[in-house]
Amino acid sequence: MTSFQRKRIFYQGGFFILFIFAPIFDLLRFDLIAGHLIVFGQPWTLGLDDYLAGKIDNAQMSLNILLRVIVPALLVAATVLGVAWRWGRLYCGWLCPHFSVVETINQLVRKASGKQSIWDKKPGPAWHPDGTPAPTDRRYWLLSLPFALAFAFLWAVALLTYLLPPAEVYGNLFNGTLTRNQGLFIGVGTAALFAEFTLARHLFCRYACAVGMFQSLAWMSNRRAMVVGYQRERARDCASCPSFCDHVCPMRLKPRTIKRLMFACTQCGQCIDACHSVQRNNPNGSLLTWIDGQKALQADGSQGLLASESAAQKSRAIPL
């Protein structure tokens, strides 16, 4: 594993822990019983009770809505979309607790079947990009399915703690005294998440996740954004490689293509690391690299040429 991937796993693990423990320590949750947000241990209210009691007027209530709802929402959206506009779906590939589960189960399924998804048409190569064997063992199914179920249960419980006091939820869970609604929420949530983790992990990320979709739209709007660049003129160097870059992609994308076909790329960099391992003895290095700015603009679906350069070449080709 490269230092790049170790760093990414460190960030993913840290954010996953934060996702689980944030409601426990009242860092962020919405308390349905109290009827308001709790942020860093403090109630985040609009002052609706004071407004109904006549303690604040319309102007103050409007100001509360502006400062406590609209402005924070815009700041969060601007930050996430601003990062995505320049660097792509970094939240997905580096922080998202769902994507970390996707990658974990992918690896277990690959060890069990040679494929990262049951929807893959054929198994990947029988060795890793570094040349070491990558054997399959069906006994890993005994780990992949329980892992998917355990993650689904953990997610369902964690989501419930964002809505109800965590001490009550965990207390009732450990004592076996969950209320009907609590048990129903955890049961239905676990079943739905288990089905998604088992059958549609990357499909959910690609087509159903609103957070990922808006990041992709912001990224696609910036033709100079960071993207995986492929050196097409060296395609011959790929002849001896069984498309490792395709097989390692957790989103099941094909990195050696134009940006428009990499719409759901999470910038995990696994394809680049795989290519680097395969081409480790090639003096020209990897065929896949990170590019941005002018290089990204040149590689954006125009066969490596700027639109202005293409137009100039066409004008020179037309006899006067």
PDB file of C-alpha atoms in Angstrom:
ATOM      1  CA  MET A   1       0.000   0.000   0.000  1.00  0.00           C
ATOM      2  CA  THR A   2       1.369   3.415  -0.956  1.00  0.00           C
ATOM      3  CA  SER A   3       1.769   6.298   1.481  1.00  0.00           C
ATOM      4  CA  PHE A   4      -0.956   8.104  -0.478  1.00  0.00           C
ATOM      5  CA  GLN A   5      -3.461   5.327   0.242  1.00  0.00           C
ATOM      6  CA  ARG A   6      -2.361   5.017   3.870  1.00  0.00           C
ATOM      7  CA  LYS A   7      -3.016   8.712   4.330  1.00  0.00           C
ATOM      8  CA  ARG A   8      -6.428   8.399   2.701  1.00  0.00           C
ATOM      9  CA  ILE A   9      -7.379   5.455   4.933  1.00  0.00           C
ATOM     10  CA  PHE A  10      -6.262   7.472   7.968  1.00  0.00           C
ATOM     11  CA  TYR A  11      -8.625  10.300   7.015  1.00  0.00           C
ATOM     12  CA  GLN A  12     -11.445   7.869   6.253  1.00  0.00           C
ATOM     13  CA  GLY A  13     -11.015   6.075   9.571  1.00  0.00           C
ATOM     14  CA  GLY A  14     -10.909   9.320  11.523  1.00  0.00           C
ATOM     15  CA  PHE A  15     -14.056  10.642   9.892  1.00  0.00           C
ATOM     16  CA  PHE A  16     -15.858   7.312  10.389  1.00  0.00           C
ATOM     17  CA  ILE A  17     -15.087   7.479  14.116  1.00  0.00           C
ATOM     18  CA  LEU A  18     -16.319  11.086  14.150  1.00  0.00           C
ATOM     19  CA  PHE A  19     -19.529   9.998  12.395  1.00  0.00           C
ATOM     20  CA  ILE A  20     -20.206   7.395  15.097  1.00  0.00           C
ATOM     21  CA  PHE A  21     -19.241   9.474  18.126  1.00  0.00           C
ATOM     22  CA  ALA A  22     -20.433  12.960  17.118  1.00  0.00           C
ATOM     23  CA  PRO A  23     -23.962  12.456  18.526  1.00  0.00           C
ATOM     24  CA  ILE A  24     -22.628  10.732  21.662  1.00  0.00           C
ATOM     25  CA  PHE A  25     -20.618  13.812  22.603  1.00  0.00           C
ATOM     26  CA  ASP A  26     -23.323  16.212  21.352  1.00  0.00           C
ATOM     27  CA  LEU A  27     -21.050  17.573  18.645  1.00  0.00           C
ATOM     28  CA  LEU A  28     -23.908  17.516  16.143  1.00  0.00           C
ATOM     29  CA  ARG A  29     -27.365  15.966  16.221  1.00  0.00           C
ATOM     30  CA  PHE A  30     -31.023  16.832  15.894  1.00  0.00           C
ATOM     31  CA  ASP A  31     -32.967  15.966  19.019  1.00  0.00           C
ATOM     32  CA  LEU A  32     -36.524  15.034  18.076  1.00  0.00           C
ATOM     33  CA  ILE A  33     -37.620  15.174  21.689  1.00  0.00           C
ATOM     34  CA  ALA A  34     -36.267  18.687  22.257  1.00  0.00           C
ATOM     35  CA  GLY A  35     -37.199  19.703  18.716  1.00  0.00           C
ATOM     36  CA  HIS A  36     -33.946  21.445  17.800  1.00  0.00           C
ATOM     37  CA  LEU A  37     -30.334  20.954  16.754  1.00  0.00           C
ATOM     38  CA  ILE A  38     -27.541  20.482  19.258  1.00  0.00           C
ATOM     39  CA  VAL A  39     -24.179  21.800  18.074  1.00  0.00           C
ATOM     40  CA  PHE A  40     -21.060  21.385  20.240  1.00  0.00           C
ATOM     41  CA  GLY A  41     -23.232  20.717  23.251  1.00  0.00           C
ATOM     42  CA  GLN A  42     -25.330  23.861  22.841  1.00  0.00           C
ATOM     43  CA  PRO A  43     -28.953  24.100  21.646  1.00  0.00           C
ATOM     44  CA  TRP A  44     -29.287  25.593  18.183  1.00  0.00           C
ATOM     45  CA  THR A  45     -32.790  26.973  18.085  1.00  0.00           C
ATOM     46  CA  LEU A  46     -34.698  29.522  16.039  1.00  0.00           C
ATOM     47  CA  GLY A  47     -36.390  31.025  19.071  1.00  0.00           C
ATOM     48  CA  LEU A  48     -39.815  29.879  17.895  1.00  0.00           C
ATOM     49  CA  ASP A  49     -41.118  29.471  21.463  1.00  0.00           C
ATOM     50  CA  ASP A  50     -40.076  33.032  22.320  1.00  0.00           C
ATOM     51  CA  TYR A  51     -41.693  34.256  19.107  1.00  0.00           C
ATOM     52  CA  LEU A  52     -44.985  32.536  19.885  1.00  0.00           C
ATOM     53  CA  ALA A  53     -44.834  33.896  23.422  1.00  0.00           C
ATOM     54  CA  GLY A  54     -44.366  37.415  22.059  1.00  0.00           C
ATOM     55  CA  LYS A  55     -40.887  37.835  23.540  1.00  0.00           C
ATOM     56  CA  ILE A  56     -39.312  38.572  20.143  1.00  0.00           C
ATOM     57  CA  ASP A  57     -40.778  40.353  17.134  1.00  0.00           C
ATOM     58  CA  ASN A  58     -40.914  39.483  13.445  1.00  0.00           C
ATOM     59  CA  ALA A  59     -37.624  41.209  12.687  1.00  0.00           C
ATOM     60  CA  GLN A  60     -35.733  39.215  15.316  1.00  0.00           C
ATOM     61  CA  MET A  61     -37.334  35.980  14.165  1.00  0.00           C
ATOM     62  CA  SER A  62     -36.346  36.703  10.573  1.00  0.00           C
ATOM     63  CA  LEU A  63     -32.804  37.449  11.699  1.00  0.00           C
ATOM     64  CA  ASN A  64     -32.680  34.151  13.593  1.00  0.00           C
ATOM     65  CA  ILE A  65     -33.748  32.247  10.483  1.00  0.00           C
ATOM     66  CA  LEU A  66     -31.142  34.077   8.410  1.00  0.00           C
ATOM     67  CA  LEU A  67     -28.241  33.546  10.828  1.00  0.00           C
ATOM     68  CA  ARG A  68     -29.104  30.093  12.120  1.00  0.00           C
ATOM     69  CA  VAL A  69     -30.454  28.384   8.996  1.00  0.00           C
ATOM     70  CA  ILE A  70     -29.750  30.158   5.722  1.00  0.00           C
ATOM     71  CA  VAL A  71     -26.207  31.417   6.370  1.00  0.00           C
ATOM     72  CA  PRO A  72     -24.863  28.125   7.880  1.00  0.00           C
ATOM     73  CA  ALA A  73     -26.463  26.108   5.061  1.00  0.00           C
ATOM     74  CA  LEU A  74     -24.936  28.377   2.432  1.00  0.00           C
ATOM     75  CA  LEU A  75     -21.511  28.231   4.093  1.00  0.00           C
ATOM     76  CA  VAL A  76     -21.529  24.434   4.222  1.00  0.00           C
ATOM     77  CA  ALA A  77     -22.753  24.173   0.622  1.00  0.00           C
ATOM     78  CA  ALA A  78     -20.207  26.740  -0.598  1.00  0.00           C
ATOM     79  CA  THR A  79     -17.363  24.913   1.167  1.00  0.00           C
ATOM     80  CA  VAL A  80     -18.284  21.458  -0.142  1.00  0.00           C
ATOM     81  CA  LEU A  81     -19.016  22.641  -3.676  1.00  0.00           C
ATOM     82  CA  GLY A  82     -15.982  24.939  -3.712  1.00  0.00           C
ATOM     83  CA  VAL A  83     -13.680  22.051  -2.836  1.00  0.00           C
ATOM     84  CA  ALA A  84     -15.430  19.845  -5.403  1.00  0.00           C
ATOM     85  CA  TRP A  85     -15.163  22.550  -8.082  1.00  0.00           C
ATOM     86  CA  ARG A  86     -11.391  22.543  -7.772  1.00  0.00           C
ATOM     87  CA  TRP A  87     -10.500  19.011  -6.703  1.00  0.00           C
ATOM     88  CA  GLY A  88     -13.547  16.824  -7.402  1.00  0.00           C
ATOM     89  CA  ARG A  89     -15.364  14.490  -5.018  1.00  0.00           C
ATOM     90  CA  LEU A  90     -12.744  14.639  -2.260  1.00  0.00           C
ATOM     91  CA  TYR A  91     -15.396  14.249   0.418  1.00  0.00           C
ATOM     92  CA  CYS A  92     -16.477  10.943  -1.139  1.00  0.00           C
ATOM     93  CA  GLY A  93     -13.021   9.493  -1.602  1.00  0.00           C
ATOM     94  CA  TRP A  94     -11.364  10.833   1.535  1.00  0.00           C
ATOM     95  CA  LEU A  95     -14.030  11.294   4.225  1.00  0.00           C
ATOM     96  CA  CYS A  96     -17.415   9.748   3.451  1.00  0.00           C
ATOM     97  CA  PRO A  97     -18.146   6.946   5.968  1.00  0.00           C
ATOM     98  CA  HIS A  98     -20.344   5.208   3.408  1.00  0.00           C
ATOM     99  CA  PHE A  99     -17.563   5.048   0.817  1.00  0.00           C
ATOM    100  CA  SER A 100     -15.130   3.623   3.375  1.00  0.00           C
ATOM    101  CA  VAL A 101     -17.624   0.796   3.955  1.00  0.00           C
ATOM    102  CA  VAL A 102     -17.950   0.338   0.179  1.00  0.00           C
ATOM    103  CA  GLU A 103     -14.209  -0.078  -0.209  1.00  0.00           C
ATOM    104  CA  THR A 104     -13.908  -2.446   2.763  1.00  0.00           C
ATOM    105  CA  ILE A 105     -16.622  -4.775   1.475  1.00  0.00           C
ATOM    106  CA  ASN A 106     -15.221  -4.499  -2.067  1.00  0.00           C
ATOM    107  CA  GLN A 107     -11.905  -5.907  -0.890  1.00  0.00           C
ATOM    108  CA  LEU A 108     -13.551  -8.795   0.942  1.00  0.00           C
ATOM    109  CA  VAL A 109     -15.698  -9.623  -2.094  1.00  0.00           C
ATOM    110  CA  ARG A 110     -12.606  -9.476  -4.334  1.00  0.00           C
ATOM    111  CA  LYS A 111     -10.794 -11.940  -2.093  1.00  0.00           C
ATOM    112  CA  ALA A 112     -13.838 -14.212  -2.178  1.00  0.00           C
ATOM    113  CA  SER A 113     -14.622 -14.072  -5.900  1.00  0.00           C
ATOM    114  CA  GLY A 114     -11.912 -12.118  -7.726  1.00  0.00           C
ATOM    115  CA  LYS A 115     -14.431  -9.342  -8.429  1.00  0.00           C
ATOM    116  CA  GLN A 116     -15.149  -6.191  -6.443  1.00  0.00           C
ATOM    117  CA  SER A 117     -18.851  -6.348  -7.268  1.00  0.00           C
ATOM    118  CA  ILE A 118     -21.268  -9.117  -8.161  1.00  0.00           C
ATOM    119  CA  TRP A 119     -22.131  -7.005 -11.218  1.00  0.00           C
ATOM    120  CA  ASP A 120     -18.617  -7.270 -12.659  1.00  0.00           C
ATOM    121  CA  LYS A 121     -18.733  -9.497 -15.748  1.00  0.00           C
ATOM    122  CA  LYS A 122     -15.489 -11.325 -15.046  1.00  0.00           C
ATOM    123  CA  PRO A 123     -12.884 -11.615 -12.287  1.00  0.00           C
ATOM    124  CA  GLY A 124      -9.888  -9.340 -12.221  1.00  0.00           C
ATOM    125  CA  PRO A 125      -6.258 -10.410 -12.693  1.00  0.00           C
ATOM    126  CA  ALA A 126      -4.938 -13.235 -10.531  1.00  0.00           C
ATOM    127  CA  TRP A 127      -2.097 -11.029  -9.278  1.00  0.00           C
ATOM    128  CA  HIS A 128      -1.666  -7.560  -7.852  1.00  0.00           C
ATOM    129  CA  PRO A 129      -0.179  -4.666  -9.870  1.00  0.00           C
ATOM    130  CA  ASP A 130       3.113  -5.166  -8.029  1.00  0.00           C
ATOM    131  CA  GLY A 131       3.312  -8.718  -9.392  1.00  0.00           C
ATOM    132  CA  THR A 132       2.390 -10.598  -6.192  1.00  0.00           C
ATOM    133  CA  PRO A 133      -0.353 -13.264  -6.345  1.00  0.00           C
ATOM    134  CA  ALA A 134      -3.957 -12.289  -5.614  1.00  0.00           C
ATOM    135  CA  PRO A 135      -5.572 -15.646  -4.870  1.00  0.00           C
ATOM    136  CA  THR A 136      -9.287 -16.014  -4.220  1.00  0.00           C
ATOM    137  CA  ASP A 137     -10.817 -17.979  -1.379  1.00  0.00           C
ATOM    138  CA  ARG A 138     -14.563 -18.540  -1.136  1.00  0.00           C
ATOM    139  CA  ARG A 139     -14.299 -18.621   2.644  1.00  0.00           C
ATOM    140  CA  TYR A 140     -14.051 -14.824   2.523  1.00  0.00           C
ATOM    141  CA  TRP A 141     -17.788 -14.824   1.807  1.00  0.00           C
ATOM    142  CA  LEU A 142     -18.101 -15.844   5.465  1.00  0.00           C
ATOM    143  CA  LEU A 143     -16.547 -12.478   6.314  1.00  0.00           C
ATOM    144  CA  SER A 144     -17.989 -10.212   3.625  1.00  0.00           C
ATOM    145  CA  LEU A 145     -21.662 -10.899   4.383  1.00  0.00           C
ATOM    146  CA  PRO A 146     -21.333 -10.594   8.198  1.00  0.00           C
ATOM    147  CA  PHE A 147     -19.269  -7.416   7.689  1.00  0.00           C
ATOM    148  CA  ALA A 148     -21.989  -5.943   5.492  1.00  0.00           C
ATOM    149  CA  LEU A 149     -24.603  -6.835   8.116  1.00  0.00           C
ATOM    150  CA  ALA A 150     -22.487  -5.443  10.965  1.00  0.00           C
ATOM    151  CA  PHE A 151     -21.848  -2.158   9.131  1.00  0.00           C
ATOM    152  CA  ALA A 152     -25.554  -1.889   8.262  1.00  0.00           C
ATOM    153  CA  PHE A 153     -26.530  -2.390  11.906  1.00  0.00           C
ATOM    154  CA  LEU A 154     -23.906   0.083  13.126  1.00  0.00           C
ATOM    155  CA  TRP A 155     -25.074   2.668  10.606  1.00  0.00           C
ATOM    156  CA  ALA A 156     -28.744   2.224  11.553  1.00  0.00           C
ATOM    157  CA  VAL A 157     -27.973   2.655  15.249  1.00  0.00           C
ATOM    158  CA  ALA A 158     -25.711   5.654  14.602  1.00  0.00           C
ATOM    159  CA  LEU A 159     -28.360   7.349  12.455  1.00  0.00           C
ATOM    160  CA  LEU A 160     -30.926   6.866  15.229  1.00  0.00           C
ATOM    161  CA  THR A 161     -28.579   8.546  17.735  1.00  0.00           C
ATOM    162  CA  TYR A 162     -28.623  11.622  15.506  1.00  0.00           C
ATOM    163  CA  LEU A 163     -32.373  11.852  16.160  1.00  0.00           C
ATOM    164  CA  LEU A 164     -32.788  10.610  19.732  1.00  0.00           C
ATOM    165  CA  PRO A 165     -30.596  10.998  22.835  1.00  0.00           C
ATOM    166  CA  PRO A 166     -27.690   8.561  22.351  1.00  0.00           C
ATOM    167  CA  ALA A 167     -27.686   7.535  26.022  1.00  0.00           C
ATOM    168  CA  GLU A 168     -31.303   6.404  25.677  1.00  0.00           C
ATOM    169  CA  VAL A 169     -30.707   4.549  22.405  1.00  0.00           C
ATOM    170  CA  TYR A 170     -27.593   2.696  23.543  1.00  0.00           C
ATOM    171  CA  GLY A 171     -29.040   2.063  26.994  1.00  0.00           C
ATOM    172  CA  ASN A 172     -32.192   0.519  25.554  1.00  0.00           C
ATOM    173  CA  LEU A 173     -30.136  -1.455  23.027  1.00  0.00           C
ATOM    174  CA  PHE A 174     -27.785  -2.972  25.599  1.00  0.00           C
ATOM    175  CA  ASN A 175     -30.625  -3.731  28.024  1.00  0.00           C
ATOM    176  CA  GLY A 176     -32.875  -5.156  25.317  1.00  0.00           C
ATOM    177  CA  THR A 177     -35.575  -2.588  26.040  1.00  0.00           C
ATOM    178  CA  LEU A 178     -35.840  -0.764  22.720  1.00  0.00           C
ATOM    179  CA  THR A 179     -39.186   0.874  22.116  1.00  0.00           C
ATOM    180  CA  ARG A 180     -41.306  -0.312  19.200  1.00  0.00           C
ATOM    181  CA  ASN A 181     -40.360   2.693  17.058  1.00  0.00           C
ATOM    182  CA  GLN A 182     -36.675   2.416  17.940  1.00  0.00           C
ATOM    183  CA  GLY A 183     -36.627  -1.284  17.108  1.00  0.00           C
ATOM    184  CA  LEU A 184     -38.524  -0.665  13.878  1.00  0.00           C
ATOM    185  CA  PHE A 185     -36.101   2.084  12.817  1.00  0.00           C
ATOM    186  CA  ILE A 186     -33.032  -0.055  13.518  1.00  0.00           C
ATOM    187  CA  GLY A 187     -34.556  -3.168  11.948  1.00  0.00           C
ATOM    188  CA  VAL A 188     -35.723  -1.509   8.734  1.00  0.00           C
ATOM    189  CA  GLY A 189     -32.548   0.577   8.501  1.00  0.00           C
ATOM    190  CA  THR A 190     -30.328  -2.476   8.949  1.00  0.00           C
ATOM    191  CA  ALA A 191     -32.241  -4.460   6.303  1.00  0.00           C
ATOM    192  CA  ALA A 192     -32.172  -1.610   3.776  1.00  0.00           C
ATOM    193  CA  LEU A 193     -28.495  -0.838   4.348  1.00  0.00           C
ATOM    194  CA  PHE A 194     -27.536  -4.525   4.235  1.00  0.00           C
ATOM    195  CA  ALA A 195     -29.236  -4.873   0.850  1.00  0.00           C
ATOM    196  CA  GLU A 196     -27.488  -1.727  -0.386  1.00  0.00           C
ATOM    197  CA  PHE A 197     -24.054  -2.720   0.962  1.00  0.00           C
ATOM    198  CA  THR A 198     -24.441  -6.198  -0.548  1.00  0.00           C
ATOM    199  CA  LEU A 199     -25.982  -5.463  -3.932  1.00  0.00           C
ATOM    200  CA  ALA A 200     -25.623  -1.803  -4.850  1.00  0.00           C
ATOM    201  CA  ARG A 201     -22.670  -0.237  -3.073  1.00  0.00           C
ATOM    202  CA  HIS A 202     -21.016   1.681  -5.902  1.00  0.00           C
ATOM    203  CA  LEU A 203     -24.317   2.029  -7.759  1.00  0.00           C
ATOM    204  CA  PHE A 204     -25.724   4.060  -4.875  1.00  0.00           C
ATOM    205  CA  CYS A 205     -22.642   6.295  -4.861  1.00  0.00           C
ATOM    206  CA  ARG A 206     -22.793   6.807  -8.626  1.00  0.00           C
ATOM    207  CA  TYR A 207     -26.510   7.370  -9.169  1.00  0.00           C
ATOM    208  CA  ALA A 208     -28.414   7.888  -5.897  1.00  0.00           C
ATOM    209  CA  CYS A 209     -26.235   9.974  -3.562  1.00  0.00           C
ATOM    210  CA  ALA A 210     -27.266  13.631  -3.756  1.00  0.00           C
ATOM    211  CA  VAL A 211     -24.076  14.820  -2.013  1.00  0.00           C
ATOM    212  CA  GLY A 212     -21.933  13.013  -4.565  1.00  0.00           C
ATOM    213  CA  MET A 213     -24.062  14.162  -7.484  1.00  0.00           C
ATOM    214  CA  PHE A 214     -23.778  17.868  -6.610  1.00  0.00           C
ATOM    215  CA  GLN A 215     -20.022  17.500  -6.115  1.00  0.00           C
ATOM    216  CA  SER A 216     -19.727  15.907  -9.545  1.00  0.00           C
ATOM    217  CA  LEU A 217     -21.765  18.682 -11.161  1.00  0.00           C
ATOM    218  CA  ALA A 218     -19.521  21.331  -9.569  1.00  0.00           C
ATOM    219  CA  TRP A 219     -16.405  19.420 -10.697  1.00  0.00           C
ATOM    220  CA  MET A 220     -17.654  18.999 -14.250  1.00  0.00           C
ATOM    221  CA  SER A 221     -18.314  22.735 -14.530  1.00  0.00           C
ATOM    222  CA  ASN A 222     -14.598  23.473 -14.049  1.00  0.00           C
ATOM    223  CA  ARG A 223     -12.584  22.232 -17.014  1.00  0.00           C
ATOM    224  CA  ARG A 224      -9.358  23.099 -15.167  1.00  0.00           C
ATOM    225  CA  ALA A 225     -10.183  21.010 -12.080  1.00  0.00           C
ATOM    226  CA  MET A 226      -7.904  18.235 -10.907  1.00  0.00           C
ATOM    227  CA  VAL A 227      -8.498  15.025 -12.836  1.00  0.00           C
ATOM    228  CA  VAL A 228      -6.767  11.753 -13.679  1.00  0.00           C
ATOM    229  CA  GLY A 229      -4.805  12.342 -16.878  1.00  0.00           C
ATOM    230  CA  TYR A 230      -3.896   9.564 -19.312  1.00  0.00           C
ATOM    231  CA  GLN A 231      -0.962   9.767 -21.729  1.00  0.00           C
ATOM    232  CA  ARG A 232      -2.649   8.422 -24.857  1.00  0.00           C
ATOM    233  CA  GLU A 233       0.522   8.643 -26.916  1.00  0.00           C
ATOM    234  CA  ARG A 234       2.012   5.921 -24.688  1.00  0.00           C
ATOM    235  CA  ALA A 235      -0.942   3.548 -25.006  1.00  0.00           C
ATOM    236  CA  ARG A 236       1.432   0.849 -26.292  1.00  0.00           C
ATOM    237  CA  ASP A 237       2.873   0.585 -22.771  1.00  0.00           C
ATOM    238  CA  CYS A 238      -0.533  -0.687 -21.627  1.00  0.00           C
ATOM    239  CA  ALA A 239      -0.341  -3.732 -23.918  1.00  0.00           C
ATOM    240  CA  SER A 240       1.124  -6.033 -21.278  1.00  0.00           C
ATOM    241  CA  CYS A 241      -1.170  -4.794 -18.482  1.00  0.00           C
ATOM    242  CA  PRO A 242      -4.543  -6.532 -17.874  1.00  0.00           C
ATOM    243  CA  SER A 243      -6.243  -3.190 -17.145  1.00  0.00           C
ATOM    244  CA  PHE A 244      -5.329  -3.038 -13.468  1.00  0.00           C
ATOM    245  CA  CYS A 245      -6.500   0.586 -13.338  1.00  0.00           C
ATOM    246  CA  ASP A 246     -10.019  -0.511 -14.324  1.00  0.00           C
ATOM    247  CA  HIS A 247     -10.148  -3.393 -11.862  1.00  0.00           C
ATOM    248  CA  VAL A 248      -9.002  -1.440  -8.794  1.00  0.00           C
ATOM    249  CA  CYS A 249     -11.497   1.417  -9.224  1.00  0.00           C
ATOM    250  CA  PRO A 250     -14.089   1.095  -6.415  1.00  0.00           C
ATOM    251  CA  MET A 251     -16.630   2.986  -8.539  1.00  0.00           C
ATOM    252  CA  ARG A 252     -16.084   0.559 -11.451  1.00  0.00           C
ATOM    253  CA  LEU A 253     -14.998   3.340 -13.825  1.00  0.00           C
ATOM    254  CA  LYS A 254     -12.458   3.184 -16.645  1.00  0.00           C
ATOM    255  CA  PRO A 255      -9.786   5.821 -15.892  1.00  0.00           C
ATOM    256  CA  ARG A 256      -8.201   5.850 -19.372  1.00  0.00           C
ATOM    257  CA  THR A 257     -10.902   8.035 -20.838  1.00  0.00           C
ATOM    258  CA  ILE A 258     -12.130  11.615 -20.957  1.00  0.00           C
ATOM    259  CA  LYS A 259     -13.436  13.483 -17.950  1.00  0.00           C
ATOM    260  CA  ARG A 260     -17.103  13.319 -18.957  1.00  0.00           C
ATOM    261  CA  LEU A 261     -17.005   9.538 -18.601  1.00  0.00           C
ATOM    262  CA  MET A 262     -15.362   9.852 -15.160  1.00  0.00           C
ATOM    263  CA  PHE A 263     -18.314  11.812 -13.759  1.00  0.00           C
ATOM    264  CA  ALA A 264     -18.441   9.778 -10.531  1.00  0.00           C
ATOM    265  CA  CYS A 265     -14.671   9.702  -9.866  1.00  0.00           C
ATOM    266  CA  THR A 266     -13.963  10.011  -6.131  1.00  0.00           C
ATOM    267  CA  GLN A 267     -10.299  11.020  -6.564  1.00  0.00           C
ATOM    268  CA  CYS A 268      -9.160   8.018  -4.541  1.00  0.00           C
ATOM    269  CA  GLY A 269      -6.084   7.659  -6.760  1.00  0.00           C
ATOM    270  CA  GLN A 270      -6.083   3.853  -6.733  1.00  0.00           C
ATOM    271  CA  CYS A 271      -5.887   3.699 -10.524  1.00  0.00           C
ATOM    272  CA  ILE A 272      -2.812   5.952 -10.496  1.00  0.00           C
ATOM    273  CA  ASP A 273      -1.126   3.811  -7.836  1.00  0.00           C
ATOM    274  CA  ALA A 274      -1.906   0.641  -9.802  1.00  0.00           C
ATOM    275  CA  CYS A 275      -0.445   2.095 -12.996  1.00  0.00           C
ATOM    276  CA  HIS A 276       2.617   3.309 -11.110  1.00  0.00           C
ATOM    277  CA  SER A 277       3.187  -0.212  -9.750  1.00  0.00           C
ATOM    278  CA  VAL A 278       2.854  -1.803 -13.185  1.00  0.00           C
ATOM    279  CA  GLN A 279       5.172   0.766 -14.796  1.00  0.00           C
ATOM    280  CA  ARG A 280       7.626   0.860 -11.895  1.00  0.00           C
ATOM    281  CA  ASN A 281      10.483  -0.267 -14.165  1.00  0.00           C
ATOM    282  CA  ASN A 282       9.467   1.992 -17.052  1.00  0.00           C
ATOM    283  CA  PRO A 283      11.809   5.018 -17.282  1.00  0.00           C
ATOM    284  CA  ASN A 284       8.854   7.099 -18.512  1.00  0.00           C
ATOM    285  CA  GLY A 285       6.871   6.339 -15.356  1.00  0.00           C
ATOM    286  CA  SER A 286       3.125   5.954 -14.953  1.00  0.00           C
ATOM    287  CA  LEU A 287       0.667   6.617 -17.776  1.00  0.00           C
ATOM    288  CA  LEU A 288      -1.902   7.913 -15.289  1.00  0.00           C
ATOM    289  CA  THR A 289      -1.144  11.062 -13.287  1.00  0.00           C
ATOM    290  CA  TRP A 290      -2.953  13.887 -11.558  1.00  0.00           C
ATOM    291  CA  ILE A 291      -3.327  16.933 -13.808  1.00  0.00           C
ATOM    292  CA  ASP A 292      -5.060  20.267 -13.397  1.00  0.00           C
ATOM    293  CA  GLY A 293      -5.113  23.764 -14.813  1.00  0.00           C
ATOM    294  CA  GLN A 294      -3.943  24.049 -18.413  1.00  0.00           C
ATOM    295  CA  LYS A 295      -3.156  20.340 -18.719  1.00  0.00           C
ATOM    296  CA  ALA A 296      -6.650  19.395 -17.567  1.00  0.00           C
ATOM    297  CA  LEU A 297      -8.132  21.864 -20.040  1.00  0.00           C
ATOM    298  CA  GLN A 298      -6.124  20.355 -22.880  1.00  0.00           C
ATOM    299  CA  ALA A 299      -7.197  16.818 -22.014  1.00  0.00           C
ATOM    300  CA  ASP A 300     -10.882  17.667 -21.584  1.00  0.00           C
ATOM    301  CA  GLY A 301     -12.438  15.695 -24.430  1.00  0.00           C
ATOM    302  CA  SER A 302     -10.560  17.491 -27.217  1.00  0.00           C
ATOM    303  CA  GLN A 303      -7.932  14.837 -27.988  1.00  0.00           C
ATOM    304  CA  GLY A 304      -5.290  16.682 -26.016  1.00  0.00           C
ATOM    305  CA  LEU A 305      -5.699  20.022 -27.803  1.00  0.00           C
ATOM    306  CA  LEU A 306      -7.119  23.310 -26.621  1.00  0.00           C
ATOM    307  CA  ALA A 307     -10.250  24.405 -28.438  1.00  0.00           C
ATOM    308  CA  SER A 308      -8.391  27.456 -29.747  1.00  0.00           C
ATOM    309  CA  GLU A 309      -5.522  25.286 -30.986  1.00  0.00           C
ATOM    310  CA  SER A 310      -7.940  22.924 -32.692  1.00  0.00           C
ATOM    311  CA  ALA A 311      -9.624  25.836 -34.414  1.00  0.00           C
ATOM    312  CA  ALA A 312      -6.278  27.207 -35.501  1.00  0.00           C
ATOM    313  CA  GLN A 313      -5.247  23.880 -36.975  1.00  0.00           C
ATOM    314  CA  LYS A 314      -8.535  23.578 -38.835  1.00  0.00           C
ATOM    315  CA  SER A 315      -8.138  27.083 -40.282  1.00  0.00           C
ATOM    316  CA  ARG A 316      -4.649  26.189 -41.486  1.00  0.00           C
ATOM    317  CA  ALA A 317      -5.996  23.029 -43.076  1.00  0.00           C
ATOM    318  CA  ILE A 318      -8.571  24.951 -45.131  1.00  0.00           C
ATOM    319  CA  PRO A 319      -7.005  26.279 -48.363  1.00  0.00           C
ATOM    320  CA  LEU A 320      -7.623  29.948 -49.013  1.00  0.00           C
TER     321      LEU A 320
END
